[in-house]
Amino acid sequence: MKILLIGEYSRLHNSLKEGLQKLGNEVIILGFKDGFKDYPVDFPLEKKWDSGFLKKIKLAILAVTGFDISSYLTYRQFWKNRQHFKDFDIVQLINENSFFCNYHYEKKILKFIFKHNKKVFLLSSGDDYSYVTYNFAHPENPSIIQPYLAGKIDDKNFTNVLKFRTKSFKKLHDYVFQNIQGVIATDIDYMIPLQNHPKYLGLIPSPINIDKFPKNELEINDKIVIFHGINRESYFKKGNDFFEKALEIIRVKYQDKVDIEIVENVPYKQFINLYDKAHIVLDQLYGHDQGSNALEGMTKGKVVFTNASELFEKHYNLTEKAAINGLPEVDYLVAQLSFLIENPAEIKAIGKRARTFIEKEHDYLKIAEKYLEVWKTNA
């Protein structure tokens, strides 16, 4: 089949592309490179007037006239190359707002996509109308809404989430759902708001190309290495403030037993190799299920502190931990880290189970086959 994947978050579409190609399909990716992470994209889009002095001018023009220069320039980039984005058997959008445009220009792009291709599917794999609406209505559910409601993130730095509560993005949501064949959740967090939706096609776990990660069992010869990668843009969303406070305590408590490595805003190609020597990786809090960074760490046999709630364990019928469920509680994180440091055999056991879990549930070839089945059976 001829397949167009639109958008890229945390290498999800790249891993899916690799699986689909290995199964004999023709696949291209259109979209942005997910900021500083710089993921490969066949037809890259560039966010223009989105930083520095030009952004200030853009915002001033937007405030006075309502005209969004960045959205217009993204539309121009798409339109210039539009002949490359038609006549596909399958198109998959990574988000309702894959092009990061305002309603007017996003709809213009999507109108072309819907008109000139056979089937279009949508992923729920990040902030969207359903996810955001559900979590504001259910603030007790662990999600990125919680640090916002706690006052840690201001409106200005939460606009990419809050926009899905506006009338224009509700209109965009409705337009997308009127024209897609269906929506697929990529993990339990996105499954929950969609469970009773008539266009919900089920959960397909994020694909991981395990061929890129040779199977290695953890070795602990001296100190326990703890790795913490920080993305400043999502600092509070990921719960990094709790991780950092816990690490301050661990550094003092086990100064002769641990090495703590912290990096910030590193491109994916560098990041994926930085924690090779780590035994424990701190990923994120506020959720039920893992994102791609955690999954890749688990593939490497690391003990990952991430979203791994009871709901996650029940969904996958897990009787032993494949990851450590992270909670936004410093004392809890310190206790969990302390237990592992004092019981290194448990680190090796969890790391081994983590790799086994990925091979069973996230293998990119198995996941690609699941996508092909869903695409083919939904007209």
Tab-separated table of C-alpha atoms in Angstrom, residues 33 65 141 191 193 202 211 228 306 322 333 352 368:
chain	number	residue	atom	x	y	z
A	33	LYS	CA	10.718	17.346	13.272
A	65	THR	CA	-5.725	41.922	12.733
A	141	ASN	CA	-7.153	11.366	36.592
A	191	MET	CA	-7.889	5.384	25.223
A	193	PRO	CA	-11.538	9.548	26.824
A	202	GLY	CA	-9.128	0.678	19.597
A	211	ASP	CA	16.184	-4.271	15.732
A	228	HIS	CA	17.568	12.061	34.100
A	306	THR	CA	7.425	6.422	34.141
A	322	ALA	CA	8.169	-4.073	33.988
A	333	LEU	CA	10.258	8.470	44.578
A	352	LYS	CA	14.961	-8.063	31.982
A	368	ALA	CA	2.670	-2.385	11.822
